[in-house]
XYZ file of C-alpha atoms in Angstrom:
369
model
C -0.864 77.203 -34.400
C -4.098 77.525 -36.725
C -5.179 81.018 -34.767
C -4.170 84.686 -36.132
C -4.230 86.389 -33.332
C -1.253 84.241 -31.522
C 1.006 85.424 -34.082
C 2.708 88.769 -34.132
C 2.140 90.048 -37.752
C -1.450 88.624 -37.246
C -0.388 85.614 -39.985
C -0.690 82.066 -39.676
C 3.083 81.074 -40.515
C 2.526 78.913 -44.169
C 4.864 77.053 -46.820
C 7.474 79.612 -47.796
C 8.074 81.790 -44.316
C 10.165 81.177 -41.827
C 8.451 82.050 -38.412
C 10.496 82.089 -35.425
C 9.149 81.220 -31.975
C 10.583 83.566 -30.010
C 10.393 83.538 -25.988
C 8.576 81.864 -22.936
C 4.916 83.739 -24.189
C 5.184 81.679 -27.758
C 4.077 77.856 -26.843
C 2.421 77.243 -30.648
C 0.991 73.560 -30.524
C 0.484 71.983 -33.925
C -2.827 70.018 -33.769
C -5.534 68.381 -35.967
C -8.384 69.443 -33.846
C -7.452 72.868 -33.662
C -9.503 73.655 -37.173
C -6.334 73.086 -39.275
C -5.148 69.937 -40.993
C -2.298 69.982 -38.641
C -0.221 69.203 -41.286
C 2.129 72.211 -41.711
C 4.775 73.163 -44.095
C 7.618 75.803 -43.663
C 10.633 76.950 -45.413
C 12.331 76.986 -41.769
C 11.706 77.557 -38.288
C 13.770 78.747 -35.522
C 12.750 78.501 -31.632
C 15.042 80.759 -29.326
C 15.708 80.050 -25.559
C 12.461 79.514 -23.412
C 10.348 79.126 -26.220
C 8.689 75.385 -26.613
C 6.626 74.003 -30.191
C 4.308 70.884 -29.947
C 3.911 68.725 -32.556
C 1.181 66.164 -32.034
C 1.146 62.639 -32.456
C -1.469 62.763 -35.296
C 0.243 65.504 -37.196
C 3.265 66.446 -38.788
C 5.868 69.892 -39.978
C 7.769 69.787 -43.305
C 10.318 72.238 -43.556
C 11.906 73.138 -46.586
C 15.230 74.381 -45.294
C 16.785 74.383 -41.934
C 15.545 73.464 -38.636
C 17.442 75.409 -35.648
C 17.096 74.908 -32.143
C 18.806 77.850 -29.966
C 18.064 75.778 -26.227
C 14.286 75.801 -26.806
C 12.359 72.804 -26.306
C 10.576 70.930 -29.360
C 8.475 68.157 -27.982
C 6.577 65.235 -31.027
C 4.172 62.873 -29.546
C 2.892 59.668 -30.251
C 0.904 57.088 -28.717
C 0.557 53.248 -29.421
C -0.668 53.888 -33.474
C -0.181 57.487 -34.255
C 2.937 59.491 -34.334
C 4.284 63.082 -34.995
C 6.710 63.591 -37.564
C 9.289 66.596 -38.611
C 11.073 66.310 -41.941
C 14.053 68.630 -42.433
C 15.137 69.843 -46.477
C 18.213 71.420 -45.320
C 19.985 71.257 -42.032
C 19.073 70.988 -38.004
C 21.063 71.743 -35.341
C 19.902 71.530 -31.700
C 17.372 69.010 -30.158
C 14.103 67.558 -30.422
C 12.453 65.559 -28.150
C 10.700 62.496 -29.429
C 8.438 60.587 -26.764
C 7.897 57.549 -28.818
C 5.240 55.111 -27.728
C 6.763 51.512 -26.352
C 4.902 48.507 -25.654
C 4.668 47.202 -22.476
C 6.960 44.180 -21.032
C 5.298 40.979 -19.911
C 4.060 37.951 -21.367
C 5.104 37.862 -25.260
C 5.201 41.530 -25.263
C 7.834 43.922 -25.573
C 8.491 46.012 -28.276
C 11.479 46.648 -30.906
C 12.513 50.136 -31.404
C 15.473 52.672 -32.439
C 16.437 55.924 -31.160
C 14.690 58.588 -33.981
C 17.255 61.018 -32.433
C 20.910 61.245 -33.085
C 23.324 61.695 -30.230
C 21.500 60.026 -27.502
C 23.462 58.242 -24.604
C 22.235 54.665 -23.586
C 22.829 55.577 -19.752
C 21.204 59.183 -19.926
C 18.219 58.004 -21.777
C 17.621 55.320 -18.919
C 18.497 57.423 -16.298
C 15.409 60.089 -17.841
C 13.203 57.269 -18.460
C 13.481 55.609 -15.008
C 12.560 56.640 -11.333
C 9.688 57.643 -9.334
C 6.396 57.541 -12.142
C 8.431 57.093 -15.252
C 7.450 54.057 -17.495
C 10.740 52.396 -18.765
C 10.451 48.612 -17.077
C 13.486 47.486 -14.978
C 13.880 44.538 -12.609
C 16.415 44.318 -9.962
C 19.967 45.396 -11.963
C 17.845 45.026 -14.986
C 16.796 47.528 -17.844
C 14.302 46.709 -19.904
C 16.745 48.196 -22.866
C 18.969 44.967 -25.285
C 20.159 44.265 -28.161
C 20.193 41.390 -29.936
C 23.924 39.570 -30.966
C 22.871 37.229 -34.563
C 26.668 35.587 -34.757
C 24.647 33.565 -31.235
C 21.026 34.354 -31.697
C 21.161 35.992 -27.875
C 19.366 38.796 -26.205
C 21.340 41.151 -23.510
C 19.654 43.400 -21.530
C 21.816 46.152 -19.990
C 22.386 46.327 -16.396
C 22.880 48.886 -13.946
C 26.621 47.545 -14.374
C 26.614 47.452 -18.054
C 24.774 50.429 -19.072
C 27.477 53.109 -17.732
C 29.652 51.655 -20.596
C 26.778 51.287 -23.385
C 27.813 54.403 -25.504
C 25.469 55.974 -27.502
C 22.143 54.936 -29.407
C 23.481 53.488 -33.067
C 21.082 55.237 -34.971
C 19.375 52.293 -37.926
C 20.099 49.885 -35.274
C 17.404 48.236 -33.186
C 17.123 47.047 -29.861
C 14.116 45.655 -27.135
C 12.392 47.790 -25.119
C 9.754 47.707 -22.644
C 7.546 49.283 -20.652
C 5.527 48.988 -17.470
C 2.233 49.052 -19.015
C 2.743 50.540 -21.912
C 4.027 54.573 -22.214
C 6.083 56.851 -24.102
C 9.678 57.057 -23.661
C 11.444 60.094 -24.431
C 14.210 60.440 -26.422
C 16.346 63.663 -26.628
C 18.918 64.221 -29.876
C 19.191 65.588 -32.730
C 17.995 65.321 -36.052
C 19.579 62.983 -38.999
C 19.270 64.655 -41.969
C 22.164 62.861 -43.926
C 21.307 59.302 -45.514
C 21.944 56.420 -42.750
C 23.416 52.476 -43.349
C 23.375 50.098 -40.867
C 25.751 46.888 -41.000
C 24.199 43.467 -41.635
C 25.642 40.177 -41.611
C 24.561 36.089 -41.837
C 25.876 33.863 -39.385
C 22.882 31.375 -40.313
C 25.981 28.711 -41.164
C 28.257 29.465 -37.909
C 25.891 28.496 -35.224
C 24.223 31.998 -35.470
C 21.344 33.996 -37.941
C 20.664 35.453 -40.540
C 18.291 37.966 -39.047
C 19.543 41.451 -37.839
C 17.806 44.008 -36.267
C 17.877 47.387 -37.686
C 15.242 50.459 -37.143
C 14.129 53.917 -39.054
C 16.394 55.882 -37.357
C 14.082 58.966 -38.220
C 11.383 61.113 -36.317
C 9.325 60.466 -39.994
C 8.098 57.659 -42.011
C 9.811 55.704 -44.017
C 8.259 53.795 -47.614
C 8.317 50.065 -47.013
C 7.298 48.411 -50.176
C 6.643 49.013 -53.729
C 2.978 50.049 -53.114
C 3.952 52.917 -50.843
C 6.809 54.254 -53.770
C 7.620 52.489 -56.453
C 11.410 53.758 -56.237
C 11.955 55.235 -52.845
C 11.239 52.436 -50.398
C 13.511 50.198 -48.284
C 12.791 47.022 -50.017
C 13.307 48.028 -53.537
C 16.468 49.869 -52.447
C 18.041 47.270 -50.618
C 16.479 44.749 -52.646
C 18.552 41.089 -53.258
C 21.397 43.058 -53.469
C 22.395 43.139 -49.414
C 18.869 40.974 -48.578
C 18.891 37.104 -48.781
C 16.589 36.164 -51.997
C 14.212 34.239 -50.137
C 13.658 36.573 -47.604
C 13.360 40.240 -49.299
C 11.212 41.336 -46.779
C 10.219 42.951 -43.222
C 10.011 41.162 -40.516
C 7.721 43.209 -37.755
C 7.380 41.933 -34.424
C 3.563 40.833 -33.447
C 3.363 41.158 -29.622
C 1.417 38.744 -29.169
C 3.170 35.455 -29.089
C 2.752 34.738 -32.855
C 6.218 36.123 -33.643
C 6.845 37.833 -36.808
C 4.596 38.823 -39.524
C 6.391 39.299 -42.915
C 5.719 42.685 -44.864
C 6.686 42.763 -48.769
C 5.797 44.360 -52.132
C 2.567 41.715 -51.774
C 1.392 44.450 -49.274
C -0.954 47.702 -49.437
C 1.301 50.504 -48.921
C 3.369 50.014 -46.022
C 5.072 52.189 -44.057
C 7.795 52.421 -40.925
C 7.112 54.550 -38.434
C 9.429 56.751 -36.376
C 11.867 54.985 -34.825
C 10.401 51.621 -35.439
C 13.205 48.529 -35.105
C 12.520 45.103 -37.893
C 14.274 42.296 -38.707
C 15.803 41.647 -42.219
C 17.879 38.532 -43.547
C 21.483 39.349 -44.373
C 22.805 37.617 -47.631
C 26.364 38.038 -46.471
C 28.614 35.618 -44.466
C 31.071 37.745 -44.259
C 31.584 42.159 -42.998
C 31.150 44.771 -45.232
C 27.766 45.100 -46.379
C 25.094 47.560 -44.958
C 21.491 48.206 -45.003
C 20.691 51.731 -46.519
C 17.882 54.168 -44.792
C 18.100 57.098 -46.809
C 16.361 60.507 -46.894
C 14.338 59.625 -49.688
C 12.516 56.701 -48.891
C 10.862 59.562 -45.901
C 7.626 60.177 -46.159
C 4.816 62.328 -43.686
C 2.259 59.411 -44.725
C 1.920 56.551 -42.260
C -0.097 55.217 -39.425
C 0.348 52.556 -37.072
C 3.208 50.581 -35.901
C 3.796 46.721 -37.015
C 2.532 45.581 -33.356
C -1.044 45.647 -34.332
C -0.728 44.021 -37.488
C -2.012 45.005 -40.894
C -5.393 44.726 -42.648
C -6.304 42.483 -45.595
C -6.798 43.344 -48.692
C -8.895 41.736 -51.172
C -6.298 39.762 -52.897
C -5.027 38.192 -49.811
C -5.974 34.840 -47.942
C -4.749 34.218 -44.354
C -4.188 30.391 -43.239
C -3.902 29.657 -39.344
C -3.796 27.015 -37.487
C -5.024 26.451 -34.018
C -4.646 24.156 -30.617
C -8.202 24.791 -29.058
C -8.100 28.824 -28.849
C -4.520 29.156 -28.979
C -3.133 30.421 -32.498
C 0.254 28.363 -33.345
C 0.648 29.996 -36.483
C -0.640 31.789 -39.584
C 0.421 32.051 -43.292
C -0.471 34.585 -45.768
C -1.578 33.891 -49.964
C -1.463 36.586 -52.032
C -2.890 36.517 -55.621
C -1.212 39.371 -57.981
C -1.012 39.128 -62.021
C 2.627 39.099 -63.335
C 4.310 36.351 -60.834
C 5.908 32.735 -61.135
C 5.495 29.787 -59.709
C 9.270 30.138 -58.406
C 10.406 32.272 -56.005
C 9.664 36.230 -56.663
C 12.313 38.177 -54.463
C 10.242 40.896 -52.767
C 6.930 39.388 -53.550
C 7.513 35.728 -51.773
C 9.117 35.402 -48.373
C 10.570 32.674 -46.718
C 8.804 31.802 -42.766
C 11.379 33.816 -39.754
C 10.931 30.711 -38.184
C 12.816 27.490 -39.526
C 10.957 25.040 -37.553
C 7.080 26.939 -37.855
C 3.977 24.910 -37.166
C 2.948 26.101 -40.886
C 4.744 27.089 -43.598
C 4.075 27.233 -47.601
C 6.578 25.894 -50.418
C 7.272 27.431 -54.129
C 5.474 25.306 -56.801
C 8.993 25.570 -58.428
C 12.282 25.419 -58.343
C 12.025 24.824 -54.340
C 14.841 25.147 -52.293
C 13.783 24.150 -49.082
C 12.448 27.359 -47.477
């Protein structure tokens, strides 16, 4: 991308122009170790028939105005904690393809994720992803592709029987995934570039849960907490509002047979990453209220995913508790000027698990989370 002499006017394409990539000969890659940042910005970019654009996972494009596809092929990469990201001002039409890193099925692994394309059949994105070397896990009749109903607390995998009548990805909803040791799955839509809401609702008192399982539904970042934007950022804008009080938070799925760790405004910044699935705690018993994932809370800053867990800080104390080598559980302390000793929506966060091996309680006004 970075090199003169690959472009036709003999000019690096830079914020404000509009390059297009015209035929089979233009195959620009946008990379961080080609002597640029690899972070470009464009007003907009069009890429004709036989043309392809690369964006790799450790870099990102930012166009101002439209994005338009005419049948070329736009590829963004990731791996298991970086990923590529395209954020579109104005409009998009045509596809991109995202191949979005999924954890690997087995013992307390998995992985949650959401489509971060629009438009994308269930059945056509397993058919692509399975047979001869590709990675998505199946066994027997099996996909390693569910969803999760809360009104039951139950996990459904489709099936080669099922998956014919699965429909289309709900973009901003989540589902499991898994693959055979760990890959990239690729994912082939469009681009949302309208805010997204996703419907949440408690069952918690019907025999069911609270939790439901929603995802960035976005090839970009999304702010998390207040430390990433202090406006713009899913728990600030969803707040107690459609979120149970105790449990303003994200939930982000460990891997590793600890469950869920909890991600809040106690947090350094925080970020979601493309196509990333959660759990949050729905207030409501009863339909009508939905989770908002809007255009604003995108950002092109982020890293990892929540598999690997994030780093202390030095206001934060972690409590676990062990049986010989094996970790049961963990809790985390956080010490920040400004809070009570009650609950602090946002800031405290009640345990995913009702029956953990540790938990801590509010110095006041407990309620019994």
């Amino acid at each position: 991308w970075s090199t003169t002499a690959n472009w036709s006017v003999n000019i690096v394409p830079v914020a404000g122009r509009s390059p297009i990539i015209a035929d089979v000969t233009n195959q620009p890659v946008i990379s961080s170790d080609d002597g640029s940042s690899g972070n470009v910005t464009l007003k907009d970019i069009t890429i004709n028939s036989g043309a392809e654009l690369t964006i790799n996972k450790e870099t990102s494009l930012t166009l101002t105005g439209d994005y338009t596809n005419n049948s070329g092929t736009v590829t963004l990469n990731s791996d298991a904690d970086e990923f590529a990201v395209i954020k579109v001002g104005g409009s998009a039409s045509g596809n991109i393809t995202y191949n979005r890193w999924v954890n690997a099925v087995g013992n307390n692994e998995w992985d949650l994720i959401g489509s971060p394309v629009d438009g994308l059949s269930i059945s056509t994105f397993a058919t692509t992803n399975t047979g001869g070397s590709s990675p998505l896990a199946t066994s027997g009749s099996q996909y390693a592709i569910g969803y999760y109903d809360n009104s039951a607390d139950e996990w459904t995998n489709y099936t080669s029987g099922t998956i014919g009548d699965a429909g289309s990805f709900d973009i901003g909803k989540g589902y499991q995934m898994g693959t055979d040791s760990g890959a990239t799955l690729a994912f082939t839509g469009t681009i949302a570039t309208t805010d997204q809401l996703q419907a949440v609702q408690s069952y918690n008192s019907s025999g069911g849960r609270h939790w439901n399982l929603v995802a960035n539904p976005y090839p970009i970042y999304l702010n998390a907490n207040y430390n990433a934007d202090n406006s713009n950022n899913f728990l600030t804008v969803n707040g107690t509002t459609t979120l149970h009080n105790t449990y303003v938070a994200i939930y982000g799925y460990n891997a590793d047979g600890s469950g869920f760790s909890i991600y809040n405004n106690s947090d350094s910044a925080t970020y979601i990453a493309p196509g990333q699935a959660f759990m949050v705690a729905a207030d409501n018993t009863s339909a009508g209220t939905n989770i908002s994932l809007s255009e604003a809370m995108q950002t092109t800053t982020g890293g990892d995913d929540f598999i690997s867990g994030d780093n202390m800080d030095n206001t934060e104390v972690v409590i676990k508790l062990f049986n010989g080598e094996n970790e049961l559980d963990s809790t985390k302390l956080f010490f920040e000027d400004g809070l009570s000793l009650g609950l602090d929506p946002g800031w405290d966060a009640g345990h995913y698990n009702d029956n953990a091996a540790l938990m801590t309680r509010l110095i006041e006004e407990d309620e019994g989370y």
